Amino acid sequence: MTTSIFDLLGIIADFEETLNINDINESRSNNREKIVSHLQKMDKINFKVPEFTPDLEWLNVSQPLKMYDHLKGKIVVLDFFTYCCINCMHILPDLKLVEERYPLDAGVVIVGVHSAKFLNERVTSNILSAILRYNIQHPVVNDKNATLWQELAVSCWPTLVFLGPKGQIIHSIAGEGPRDKLLLFLDVATQYYSSELQPSDLPISLSKNEATLSQLIYPGKICYWPERHQLVIADTGNHRIIVTDVNGIVQNIIGNGHKGLKDGRLEIAEFSSPQGVTCDSQNIFVADTENHCIRKISFESFEVKTISGTGHQGSDKIGGNVFQSQALSSPWDVLIGYTPDGTTSLLFIAMAGSHQIWVYFLNDTLWYSKSYVSGTCLCFAGSGQEENRNNSYPDKASFAQPSGLALSMEDSKGKLYIADSESSSVRYISLSDGKVCGLVGGERDPTNLFAFGDTDGIGINAKLQHPLGVAVLDEQLIIADSYNHKIKTVDLKTLRCETLAGTGQPGSSMFASDFKKSEFNEPGGVCVNAKDKLIYIADTNNHDIKVIDLKDGTIFKLPIIFSSAKEEEEKKNVTSAVCETTESDLISLPDVVLTHEMTSVTLRLPLGLAEDEHLNALAPNTWLLSGMDEESDTFVSLLDKSKIKGRLDDFLYNATSGLASVTLQLPLSAANGKLTLKISVHVFVCNSKSNMCLPPKWVFFKQVVRH
């Protein structure tokens, strides 16, 4: 009697039920014995997988692989994935661990089998962008017609299918979170087949080695910062945050560019594929997606701090813990919001990994009749089931990988709009009562996550394809319809959804006065400058920022301008600049002599601006006072903390004379003697004639005070 693939899957399911990896009462040796017994049974059945067909397209190899040639004598892990799937992303660290534990000469090979959900994902060039984004370094085959998927009866993403050295199926694991089971199974299997395993001679040719580097790499999200008239960009592929002025001149680089989780000064902090960014007057908040954390960038202390998340993916779907004790799961977007009465600010979080919307309380907050202390993070809406289910009760509703947030507070009710990517819809939550409703896209059946397309229309008659970003501009909702490579709008009164820009095909061509002839490639983020009617787009796979000017009817690419290497280092933050200055960098000011009766001292600083230059008052012009010897350091430490660093706004600045001055209140314990102080000033300057902003610069002063 021939064993079918479905018979085989039944045997595997029965075996899975016998394993108790997480049961402390189950000994490791018992599980090993069960795995060996299972391998013996699978070898006896000897169900061989078919050879790869010659029409398949491969990535990360120099030639197509053959099952019974290149992969003979290997334990092969076939990773069935689709690159839109957050669950597939979650097992990539597990596969990376396998690659580290079993190098190619150990006889274990991972092969990614990309079986697309969306039409856009069938295109090999789009898969290439995804494997570069996620740093996948094993062979990947485009199973665009789901041939392998069907032959091996795969039913969900992700699924791992294990093959023995002769191409026989030996196991299968479906879903995320299999790390312990995966590692134990491979540990036993490599010992069991040790006499048959052969070192790998795969024709590996990593696509990342051929990729052209850009100043931005796969920017995910973008935020307009109205208080500073600046842009905040999640430079996702570079694992950092970039702040520019509206002309694209880089003002701050936050993060050292290395993938990691590190708090501290702006230039040493580390992120891991950050996505969402949002701002209040002094801070940037970041959805640090692959660190499963929310980070806060302070422009008062010039530091990065983790405010929520443990650094590891969590499975909690309720929350309620504070600060770093609350585990999160792939936060994809963040947004400054308010309580229903509009009085208290908080953070909304699109928790893509758990298919929910969460909130983080920046202050002690009364939230729907319950009190919460500052730092609490908890689920606001969504059951955790991956569905497109609307409901009057937020905890009964369900989302499908929510990835973008926008807020409208124009009416008394307030609405939180959500790009629900896997249901290809935009949804909203009424903040007055928590009711979850559909806006456009998707369909009425909440379990159907395949209702996607590219159709203008009203409500569910409009079709989207994996939208990732939303923003509100007047009475319009702007949508980054990512897999349709378009920017769309929804009239919030009529609910009519229409294409604003994009051809529907991936590309990078720009037509300055024709939005619909211009091209995008999986735009992932969108934000607006409502006052100037500007739409900023993170054109992810083009590594660009695009701008639509609705007033002028034009579209253009925003140049991202970095200054010289030295200036780039200097502008990272005040602390690093102060530490690196030498005596020759300092401008000596006339000595100040104090009398015993004086209780304050005024320092006057010539900023050295040219006649046709002026300070950019909207930029973060900053200053810092420090001592240049031990006694002076002691003196500075005794001063009012609010008077040793801050914004240049705190100085009294005279535009005519180009002088800035600040008055320091002297401590009562100031001793007689000589103090040598250093004042570091970071200024953003514009040309008065052209009104173009120039790269920021540092000015350092040496001030001797005698008393």
XYZ file of C-alpha atoms in Angstrom:
707
model
C 0.000 0.000 0.000
C 1.408 3.393 -1.045
C 1.706 6.052 1.644
C 0.303 9.430 0.606
C 1.567 12.802 1.764
C -1.554 13.119 3.921
C -0.859 9.755 5.574
C 2.651 10.968 6.252
C 1.422 14.208 7.811
C -0.849 12.192 10.080
C 2.125 10.149 11.290
C 4.077 13.358 11.929
C 1.145 14.851 13.855
C 0.928 11.737 16.051
C 4.669 11.967 16.709
C 4.400 15.682 17.574
C 1.837 14.882 20.270
C 4.305 12.552 22.008
C 7.016 15.211 22.366
C 7.042 17.319 25.523
C 9.884 19.739 24.914
C 8.688 22.250 27.504
C 7.651 19.732 30.152
C 10.245 19.821 32.927
C 9.122 16.362 34.015
C 9.941 14.893 30.594
C 13.606 13.933 30.408
C 15.694 14.986 27.433
C 16.719 11.360 26.864
C 13.057 10.303 26.559
C 12.481 12.901 23.846
C 15.642 11.774 22.059
C 14.462 8.173 22.074
C 11.129 9.244 20.622
C 12.858 11.205 17.845
C 15.132 8.262 16.946
C 12.115 5.934 16.832
C 10.313 8.420 14.601
C 13.290 8.701 12.220
C 13.446 4.933 11.917
C 9.766 4.854 10.971
C 10.144 7.676 8.418
C 13.158 5.969 6.819
C 11.145 2.799 6.457
C 8.336 4.691 4.709
C 10.959 6.528 2.584
C 8.620 9.174 1.101
C 10.797 11.014 -1.442
C 10.110 14.627 -2.408
C 10.011 15.510 -6.118
C 12.956 17.113 -7.884
C 12.885 20.897 -8.257
C 11.439 21.766 -11.667
C 13.824 23.594 -14.030
C 11.521 26.606 -14.440
C 11.945 27.748 -10.811
C 13.876 30.976 -10.134
C 16.567 30.941 -7.443
C 18.194 33.580 -5.251
C 21.411 33.538 -3.192
C 22.911 30.847 -5.460
C 24.790 31.084 -8.761
C 22.821 28.240 -10.350
C 19.554 26.375 -9.685
C 19.808 23.676 -7.032
C 18.920 20.050 -7.657
C 17.384 17.980 -4.893
C 19.276 14.798 -5.729
C 22.540 16.430 -6.652
C 23.391 19.541 -4.596
C 21.283 18.471 -1.603
C 22.171 14.762 -1.584
C 23.759 13.718 1.704
C 22.324 16.715 3.586
C 19.623 17.234 6.150
C 17.526 19.877 4.399
C 15.140 22.274 6.129
C 12.621 23.648 3.623
C 11.266 26.911 5.039
C 7.911 27.613 3.357
C 7.361 31.347 3.811
C 5.885 34.449 2.241
C 7.635 37.731 2.881
C 4.564 39.700 4.001
C 3.967 37.299 6.897
C 4.995 38.493 10.362
C 4.986 34.905 11.633
C 7.517 34.013 8.918
C 9.699 36.908 10.053
C 9.530 35.652 13.632
C 11.262 32.338 12.818
C 14.143 33.943 10.916
C 16.192 34.326 14.146
C 15.632 30.597 14.779
C 16.905 29.730 11.307
C 19.871 32.056 11.809
C 20.702 30.157 14.995
C 20.588 26.881 13.044
C 23.013 28.315 10.463
C 25.389 29.383 13.219
C 25.215 25.993 14.940
C 25.501 23.995 11.718
C 27.856 25.622 9.198
C 27.775 24.351 5.613
C 30.377 21.646 6.233
C 28.149 20.102 8.939
C 25.726 18.680 6.390
C 22.656 20.800 7.281
C 21.147 23.153 4.676
C 18.244 25.592 4.895
C 16.356 26.348 1.697
C 13.703 29.051 1.704
C 10.675 28.163 -0.411
C 8.769 31.355 -1.127
C 5.119 30.527 -1.804
C 3.323 33.834 -2.309
C 0.071 34.998 -0.775
C -0.219 38.270 -2.713
C 0.189 38.677 -6.474
C 2.975 41.185 -5.838
C 4.941 38.545 -3.943
C 5.171 36.244 -6.951
C 7.680 38.595 -8.593
C 11.252 37.415 -8.018
C 12.679 40.940 -7.871
C 10.293 41.745 -5.010
C 11.395 38.593 -3.180
C 14.987 39.730 -3.702
C 14.200 43.027 -1.963
C 12.677 41.082 0.929
C 15.652 38.759 1.428
C 17.947 41.790 1.423
C 15.706 43.559 3.969
C 15.678 40.551 6.264
C 19.319 39.564 5.610
C 18.434 36.022 4.522
C 21.682 34.258 3.616
C 20.523 30.807 2.544
C 19.216 29.708 -0.884
C 15.675 30.832 -1.715
C 13.485 29.476 -4.503
C 10.437 31.292 -5.903
C 7.596 28.754 -5.774
C 5.343 31.315 -7.471
C 2.748 28.795 -8.628
C 2.748 27.028 -5.226
C 3.830 23.780 -6.888
C 5.989 22.569 -3.995
C 3.424 23.919 -1.519
C 0.736 21.685 -3.007
C 2.918 18.619 -3.559
C 3.947 18.600 0.099
C 0.450 19.584 1.331
C 1.681 22.659 3.181
C -1.268 24.487 4.750
C 0.121 27.581 6.513
C 3.005 30.031 6.731
C 5.552 29.367 8.085
C 6.026 25.613 7.737
C 9.345 23.788 8.060
C 9.668 20.490 6.164
C 12.716 18.361 7.067
C 14.349 16.050 4.548
C 16.824 13.278 5.227
C 20.084 12.684 3.318
C 18.288 10.708 0.583
C 15.591 13.319 -0.033
C 13.020 11.585 2.172
C 10.597 13.572 4.363
C 11.456 13.021 8.009
C 9.482 15.716 9.819
C 7.398 18.908 9.553
C 6.722 21.791 11.959
C 4.042 24.419 11.309
C 3.816 27.892 12.848
C 6.215 30.144 14.733
C 7.965 29.505 18.031
C 9.598 26.119 17.251
C 13.143 26.997 18.364
C 13.617 24.406 21.125
C 11.904 21.672 19.123
C 13.814 22.601 15.973
C 17.208 22.520 17.657
C 16.542 19.261 19.520
C 15.282 17.530 16.383
C 18.328 18.604 14.348
C 20.665 17.630 17.194
C 19.286 14.082 17.198
C 18.942 13.854 13.395
C 22.558 14.917 12.711
C 23.778 12.199 15.091
C 21.394 9.601 13.651
C 22.486 10.309 10.047
C 26.117 11.163 10.848
C 27.558 8.421 8.610
C 25.527 9.666 5.608
C 26.060 13.423 5.897
C 28.344 15.174 3.436
C 29.901 18.638 3.632
C 28.065 21.194 1.541
C 29.401 22.329 -1.806
C 26.428 24.533 -2.650
C 27.004 27.271 -5.250
C 26.240 30.013 -2.718
C 26.261 33.527 -4.166
C 24.647 35.939 -1.747
C 22.496 38.591 -3.368
C 23.514 41.126 -0.733
C 27.056 41.118 -2.125
C 25.706 42.425 -5.429
C 23.345 45.018 -3.957
C 24.024 48.709 -4.522
C 24.239 50.583 -1.246
C 22.176 53.744 -0.750
C 22.265 56.530 1.809
C 18.951 55.196 3.053
C 18.329 51.448 3.023
C 14.718 50.265 2.958
C 13.273 53.235 4.889
C 10.137 51.949 6.610
C 8.257 54.884 8.105
C 8.453 58.662 8.104
C 7.061 61.332 10.435
C 6.719 65.095 10.008
C 7.763 66.921 13.201
C 5.733 70.164 13.168
C 7.309 71.671 16.295
C 10.716 71.631 14.593
C 9.645 71.685 10.940
C 11.722 68.541 10.389
C 11.343 64.983 9.123
C 12.080 61.850 11.122
C 12.925 58.817 8.976
C 13.201 55.193 10.084
C 16.294 54.167 8.105
C 15.277 50.570 8.689
C 17.962 48.758 6.725
C 20.695 50.812 8.409
C 19.182 50.208 11.875
C 19.080 53.896 12.730
C 16.859 56.991 12.822
C 17.587 60.015 10.636
C 16.339 63.551 11.322
C 16.451 65.991 8.409
C 15.165 69.458 7.717
C 12.446 69.781 5.080
C 15.122 70.249 2.409
C 16.611 66.842 3.237
C 19.718 68.105 5.025
C 20.539 65.656 7.811
C 20.413 67.232 11.258
C 20.795 64.186 13.504
C 21.758 60.542 13.121
C 20.514 58.385 15.993
C 22.117 54.974 16.231
C 25.551 53.674 15.291
C 24.209 51.623 12.376
C 24.882 48.246 13.997
C 21.972 45.899 14.588
C 21.468 45.505 18.324
C 19.712 46.730 21.439
C 21.671 49.385 23.296
C 20.489 52.457 25.188
C 22.609 55.535 25.830
C 23.967 58.511 23.931
C 22.570 59.111 20.476
C 25.715 58.049 18.647
C 26.204 54.736 20.508
C 22.579 53.562 20.669
C 21.566 50.522 18.637
C 18.293 49.512 16.974
C 17.097 46.464 15.039
C 15.066 47.234 11.900
C 13.106 50.134 13.425
C 9.808 50.984 11.730
C 7.282 53.437 13.207
C 8.313 56.900 14.438
C 6.262 59.619 16.130
C 7.135 62.825 18.004
C 6.068 65.174 20.751
C 7.740 68.530 21.340
C 11.014 67.135 22.718
C 11.078 63.398 21.989
C 10.936 60.830 19.208
C 9.278 57.491 19.947
C 10.318 54.471 17.881
C 8.743 51.090 17.185
C 11.982 49.077 17.325
C 10.413 46.157 15.514
C 12.929 43.325 15.618
C 13.956 44.209 19.181
C 10.260 43.976 20.161
C 10.650 47.262 22.033
C 9.467 50.868 22.158
C 12.363 53.337 22.362
C 12.405 57.003 23.354
C 14.884 59.467 21.856
C 15.187 62.512 24.109
C 16.457 65.816 22.724
C 16.755 67.149 26.269
C 19.203 64.503 27.503
C 20.428 63.479 24.013
C 19.918 59.840 24.939
C 17.989 56.800 23.760
C 16.036 54.806 26.323
C 13.966 51.625 26.102
C 10.583 52.432 27.646
C 8.749 49.165 26.958
C 9.712 45.659 25.876
C 12.118 43.013 27.149
C 14.165 42.723 23.961
C 12.615 39.343 23.180
C 9.389 38.468 21.410
C 6.501 38.007 23.827
C 3.258 36.054 23.545
C 1.240 38.145 26.018
C -2.013 39.360 24.462
C -3.274 41.321 27.478
C -0.374 43.322 28.946
C -0.566 45.625 31.925
C 3.043 45.525 33.083
C 5.249 48.607 33.224
C 8.346 49.711 31.332
C 10.778 46.940 30.371
C 8.889 44.229 32.237
C 6.201 44.115 29.525
C 7.022 41.781 26.628
C 5.929 42.947 23.153
C 5.691 41.309 19.734
C 6.929 43.142 16.627
C 5.551 46.661 17.127
C 5.322 48.083 13.603
C 4.050 51.623 14.129
C 3.600 54.127 16.946
C 1.532 57.288 17.169
C 1.101 60.029 19.757
C -2.579 59.995 20.724
C -4.898 61.133 23.474
C -7.424 59.804 25.930
C -11.069 59.983 24.749
C -11.523 63.336 26.490
C -8.458 64.677 24.648
C -6.635 65.696 27.835
C -3.815 63.179 28.313
C -1.250 62.103 25.720
C -0.303 58.467 25.207
C 1.198 56.172 22.576
C -0.852 53.964 20.298
C 1.071 50.907 19.073
C 0.314 48.765 16.013
C 1.408 45.410 17.460
C 1.797 43.497 14.214
C 3.165 40.370 15.871
C 0.090 39.759 18.015
C -2.436 41.301 15.567
C -3.552 43.905 18.085
C -3.558 47.620 18.929
C -1.858 48.470 22.227
C -1.429 51.649 24.265
C 1.493 52.934 26.319
C 0.740 55.536 28.997
C 3.254 58.375 29.053
C 1.693 59.718 32.267
C -0.630 58.475 34.985
C -3.838 58.087 33.009
C -7.550 57.470 33.410
C -8.380 55.203 30.454
C -11.987 54.096 29.943
C -12.780 54.514 33.650
C -9.653 52.678 34.852
C -6.512 54.261 36.300
C -3.060 53.305 35.044
C 0.371 54.472 36.167
C 2.921 55.964 33.820
C 4.843 53.326 31.853
C 1.998 50.820 31.685
C 1.583 49.086 28.322
C -1.483 46.999 27.492
C -3.780 45.800 24.736
C -6.476 48.252 23.661
C -8.175 46.362 20.827
C -7.951 42.959 19.186
C -8.406 39.400 20.417
C -5.079 38.235 18.991
C -6.781 36.113 16.334
C -5.596 36.958 12.810
C -8.879 38.096 11.280
C -10.702 41.075 9.804
C -13.409 41.083 12.467
C -15.204 44.299 13.447
C -17.063 44.573 16.735
C -18.607 47.099 19.103
C -16.325 45.732 21.825
C -12.619 46.310 21.122
C -11.475 43.096 22.808
C -13.836 41.057 20.598
C -12.566 42.580 17.358
C -9.646 41.050 15.454
C -6.927 42.473 13.239
C -4.526 40.955 10.722
C -1.007 42.321 11.118
C -1.830 46.008 11.739
C 1.094 48.027 10.380
C 0.191 51.728 10.177
C -1.640 54.275 12.339
C -3.217 57.706 11.849
C -5.386 59.824 14.105
C -8.236 62.219 13.482
C -9.371 64.363 16.432
C -11.445 66.874 14.481
C -14.738 65.687 15.919
C -15.525 64.999 19.553
C -15.338 61.252 19.021
C -11.886 60.928 17.505
C -10.859 58.029 15.268
C -7.734 55.905 15.107
C -7.196 54.656 11.534
C -5.321 51.388 11.012
C -3.618 49.958 7.927
C -4.555 46.313 8.491
C -2.056 44.849 6.073
C -2.903 41.137 5.926
C -6.629 41.797 5.449
C -5.778 44.409 2.782
C -8.078 46.903 4.440
C -8.127 50.120 6.422
C -10.063 49.951 9.686
C -10.731 52.452 12.452
C -11.436 52.534 16.166
C -13.876 55.100 17.551
C -12.027 56.487 20.570
C -15.226 57.502 22.349
C -16.407 53.912 22.840
C -13.732 51.583 21.390
C -15.930 50.361 18.536
C -13.947 48.807 15.670
C -15.249 49.374 12.123
C -14.156 48.845 8.538
C -13.398 51.820 6.288
C -12.256 50.514 2.896
C -10.983 47.232 1.484
C -11.337 43.696 2.754
C -14.741 42.032 2.753
C -17.585 41.078 5.104
C -16.312 37.568 5.889
C -13.846 38.234 8.742
C -11.893 35.037 8.070
C -11.158 35.840 4.415
C -7.726 37.443 4.307
C -7.440 37.055 0.541
C -9.862 39.851 -0.439
C -7.191 41.983 -2.060
C -6.894 43.775 -5.389
C -6.433 47.198 -6.942
C -9.845 48.761 -7.411
C -11.092 52.272 -6.715
C -14.499 52.375 -5.071
C -16.498 52.880 -1.894
C -16.135 50.831 1.300
C -15.519 47.128 0.727
C -15.928 47.602 -3.012
C -12.543 49.308 -2.987
C -9.617 46.882 -3.018
C -6.114 47.322 -1.622
C -3.099 45.011 -1.499
C -1.201 44.854 1.807
C -1.307 48.566 2.802
C 1.330 49.554 5.357
C 0.892 53.282 5.999
C -1.891 55.817 6.629
C -2.047 59.558 7.361
C -4.838 62.124 7.720
C -4.823 65.305 5.636
C -7.864 67.550 6.149
C -10.860 65.306 5.323
C -8.805 62.791 3.364
C -7.053 59.643 4.484
C -3.772 59.012 2.638
C -2.849 55.330 2.174
C 0.457 53.744 1.234
C -1.033 50.842 -0.752
C 2.267 49.030 -0.603
C 1.897 45.962 -2.810
C -0.028 47.939 -5.438
C 2.877 50.427 -5.506
C 0.431 53.305 -5.160
C -0.614 56.171 -2.943
C -4.388 56.283 -2.534
C -6.844 58.606 -0.826
C -10.143 58.046 0.950
C -12.723 60.820 1.229
C -13.716 60.456 4.885
C -17.223 61.726 4.165
C -18.116 59.583 1.153
C -15.655 56.690 1.880
C -14.623 56.711 -1.749
C -11.115 55.359 -2.288
C -9.151 56.563 -5.332
C -5.635 56.344 -6.701
C -3.676 59.558 -6.179
C -0.242 58.505 -7.454
C 1.495 55.489 -8.911
C 1.148 53.322 -12.008
C 0.505 50.088 -10.126
C 3.819 48.621 -11.319
C 7.051 48.714 -9.299
C 9.568 51.255 -10.555
C 11.356 54.506 -9.772
C 10.494 56.828 -12.687
C 9.213 60.273 -11.700
C 6.995 62.611 -13.711
C 7.080 65.939 -11.901
C 3.583 67.073 -12.856
C 1.836 63.723 -13.307
C 1.277 61.738 -10.109
C -0.237 58.709 -11.821
C 2.685 58.243 -14.214
C 5.180 58.283 -11.357
C 6.336 54.970 -9.919
C 6.873 53.572 -6.436
C 8.175 50.262 -5.142
C 6.373 48.961 -2.069
C 6.039 52.293 -0.215
C 5.836 51.473 3.474
C 5.235 54.796 5.205
C 3.403 58.068 4.650
C 3.007 61.300 6.615
C 1.752 64.815 5.923
C 2.568 68.453 6.505
C -1.047 69.644 6.704
C -0.212 73.349 6.670
C 1.756 73.218 3.416
C -0.323 70.382 1.876
C 2.695 68.102 1.470
C 2.639 64.296 1.505
C 5.932 62.563 2.385
C 6.363 58.929 1.309
C 8.906 56.363 2.445
C 9.390 54.587 -0.903
C 10.876 51.535 0.741
C 12.283 49.375 -2.049
C 13.545 52.440 -3.940
C 15.435 53.561 -0.801
C 13.956 57.035 -1.301
C 11.752 59.700 0.216
C 9.219 61.077 -2.260
C 7.167 64.254 -1.800
C 3.775 65.123 -3.294
C 3.061 68.857 -3.255
C -0.710 69.192 -3.536
C -0.547 72.994 -3.788
C 1.774 73.004 -6.789
C 0.561 69.702 -8.228
C 4.091 68.266 -8.385
C 5.907 65.182 -7.164
C 9.642 64.931 -6.540
C 12.350 62.943 -4.815
C 13.693 64.524 -1.614
C 17.514 64.482 -1.636
C 18.978 63.217 1.641
C 22.107 65.304 2.166
C 24.778 64.208 4.600
C 27.565 66.632 5.455
C 31.240 65.689 5.524
C 32.316 62.826 7.718
C 33.684 65.146 10.392
C 30.546 67.275 10.516
C 28.386 64.157 10.503
C 30.189 62.877 13.565
C 30.012 66.261 15.284
C 26.280 66.666 14.877
C 25.367 63.300 16.364
C 25.015 64.864 19.793
C 26.404 67.388 22.225
C 28.247 64.896 24.422
C 30.414 63.386 21.691
C 31.398 66.804 20.350
C 32.372 68.076 23.781
C 34.542 65.044 24.418
C 36.435 65.347 21.121
C 37.363 69.062 21.145
C 40.952 70.200 21.547
C 42.410 73.505 22.751
C 42.756 74.732 19.163
C 38.991 74.341 18.615
C 38.194 76.842 21.387
C 37.492 80.556 20.942
C 38.874 82.408 23.982
C 36.552 85.017 25.467
C 37.656 87.947 27.656
C 38.080 86.958 31.312
C 35.215 87.720 33.639
C 36.141 89.026 37.123
C 33.580 88.549 39.900
C 33.268 90.574 43.067
C 32.081 89.130 46.379
C 28.779 90.945 46.019
C 27.925 89.331 42.667
C 25.399 86.461 42.711
C 25.312 85.848 38.971
C 27.497 86.024 35.884
C 26.485 86.724 32.289
C 28.396 84.986 29.505
C 28.334 86.592 26.032
C 29.116 84.461 22.985
C 29.776 85.789 19.454
C 28.330 83.104 17.160
C 30.271 84.348 14.145
C 27.428 84.411 11.651
C 28.010 86.031 8.265
C 25.973 89.090 7.262
C 23.715 87.030 4.992
C 23.130 84.290 7.594
C 20.578 83.875 10.346
C 19.764 81.226 12.912
C 17.087 78.707 12.004
C 14.811 79.331 14.975
C 12.853 76.112 14.364
C 15.952 73.921 14.567
C 17.320 72.385 17.800
C 20.075 74.964 18.464
C 21.675 73.755 21.698
C 24.341 74.694 24.218
C 26.249 72.935 26.990
C 28.400 74.293 29.812
C 31.247 72.163 31.193
C 34.399 72.569 33.238
C 37.929 72.216 31.884
C 39.565 71.173 35.134
C 38.538 69.432 38.354
C 37.660 72.614 40.256
C 35.646 73.966 37.342
C 33.783 70.656 37.011
C 32.865 70.933 40.703
C 31.630 74.486 40.121
C 29.432 73.391 37.187
C 28.003 70.507 39.221
C 26.790 73.016 41.836
C 24.855 75.101 39.313
C 21.146 74.792 38.701
C 20.877 71.711 36.455
C 18.498 73.501 34.119
C 21.198 76.134 33.496
C 24.091 73.997 32.288
C 22.541 72.789 29.016
C 19.504 73.456 26.896
C 18.121 75.064 23.779
C 19.668 78.254 22.456
C 16.207 79.738 22.959
C 17.200 79.951 26.622
C 19.985 82.348 25.626
C 19.226 85.964 24.973
C 20.157 86.209 21.284
C 20.714 89.528 19.506
C 20.421 89.044 15.740
C 21.991 92.432 14.971
C 25.172 91.912 16.973
C 25.289 88.131 16.499
C 25.762 87.729 20.251
C 24.109 85.153 22.461
C 24.175 85.467 26.222
C 23.077 83.500 29.253
C 23.031 84.428 32.912
C 24.130 81.832 35.471
C 23.138 82.049 39.129
C 26.273 81.481 41.198
C 26.209 78.874 43.999
C 26.687 80.289 47.498
C 29.623 77.954 48.070
C 31.630 79.228 45.108
C 35.208 79.585 46.320
C 37.780 82.188 45.392
C 40.084 81.343 42.573
C 40.084 80.743 38.817
C 37.523 78.731 36.865
C 37.997 77.655 33.253
C 34.682 76.897 31.548
C 33.864 75.545 28.116
C 30.643 76.479 26.324
C 29.711 74.269 23.343
C 27.085 75.674 20.995
C 25.430 73.723 18.166
C 23.795 76.075 15.652
C 21.639 75.611 12.561
C 22.109 78.453 10.110
C 20.196 79.554 7.000
C 21.234 81.812 4.137
C 19.038 84.909 4.323
C 19.029 85.534 0.565
C 18.171 82.045 -0.671
C 16.529 80.923 2.605
C 18.357 77.618 2.170
C 19.507 75.903 5.342
C 23.216 75.150 5.683
C 24.798 72.161 7.427
C 24.826 72.659 11.219
C 28.052 73.614 12.910
C 29.673 73.649 16.331
C 31.172 76.714 18.008
C 33.286 76.160 21.135
C 34.241 78.864 23.640
C 36.730 79.046 26.501
C 35.627 81.329 29.320
C 37.873 82.108 32.316
C 36.051 83.360 35.405
C 38.131 84.855 38.239
C 36.690 85.465 41.690
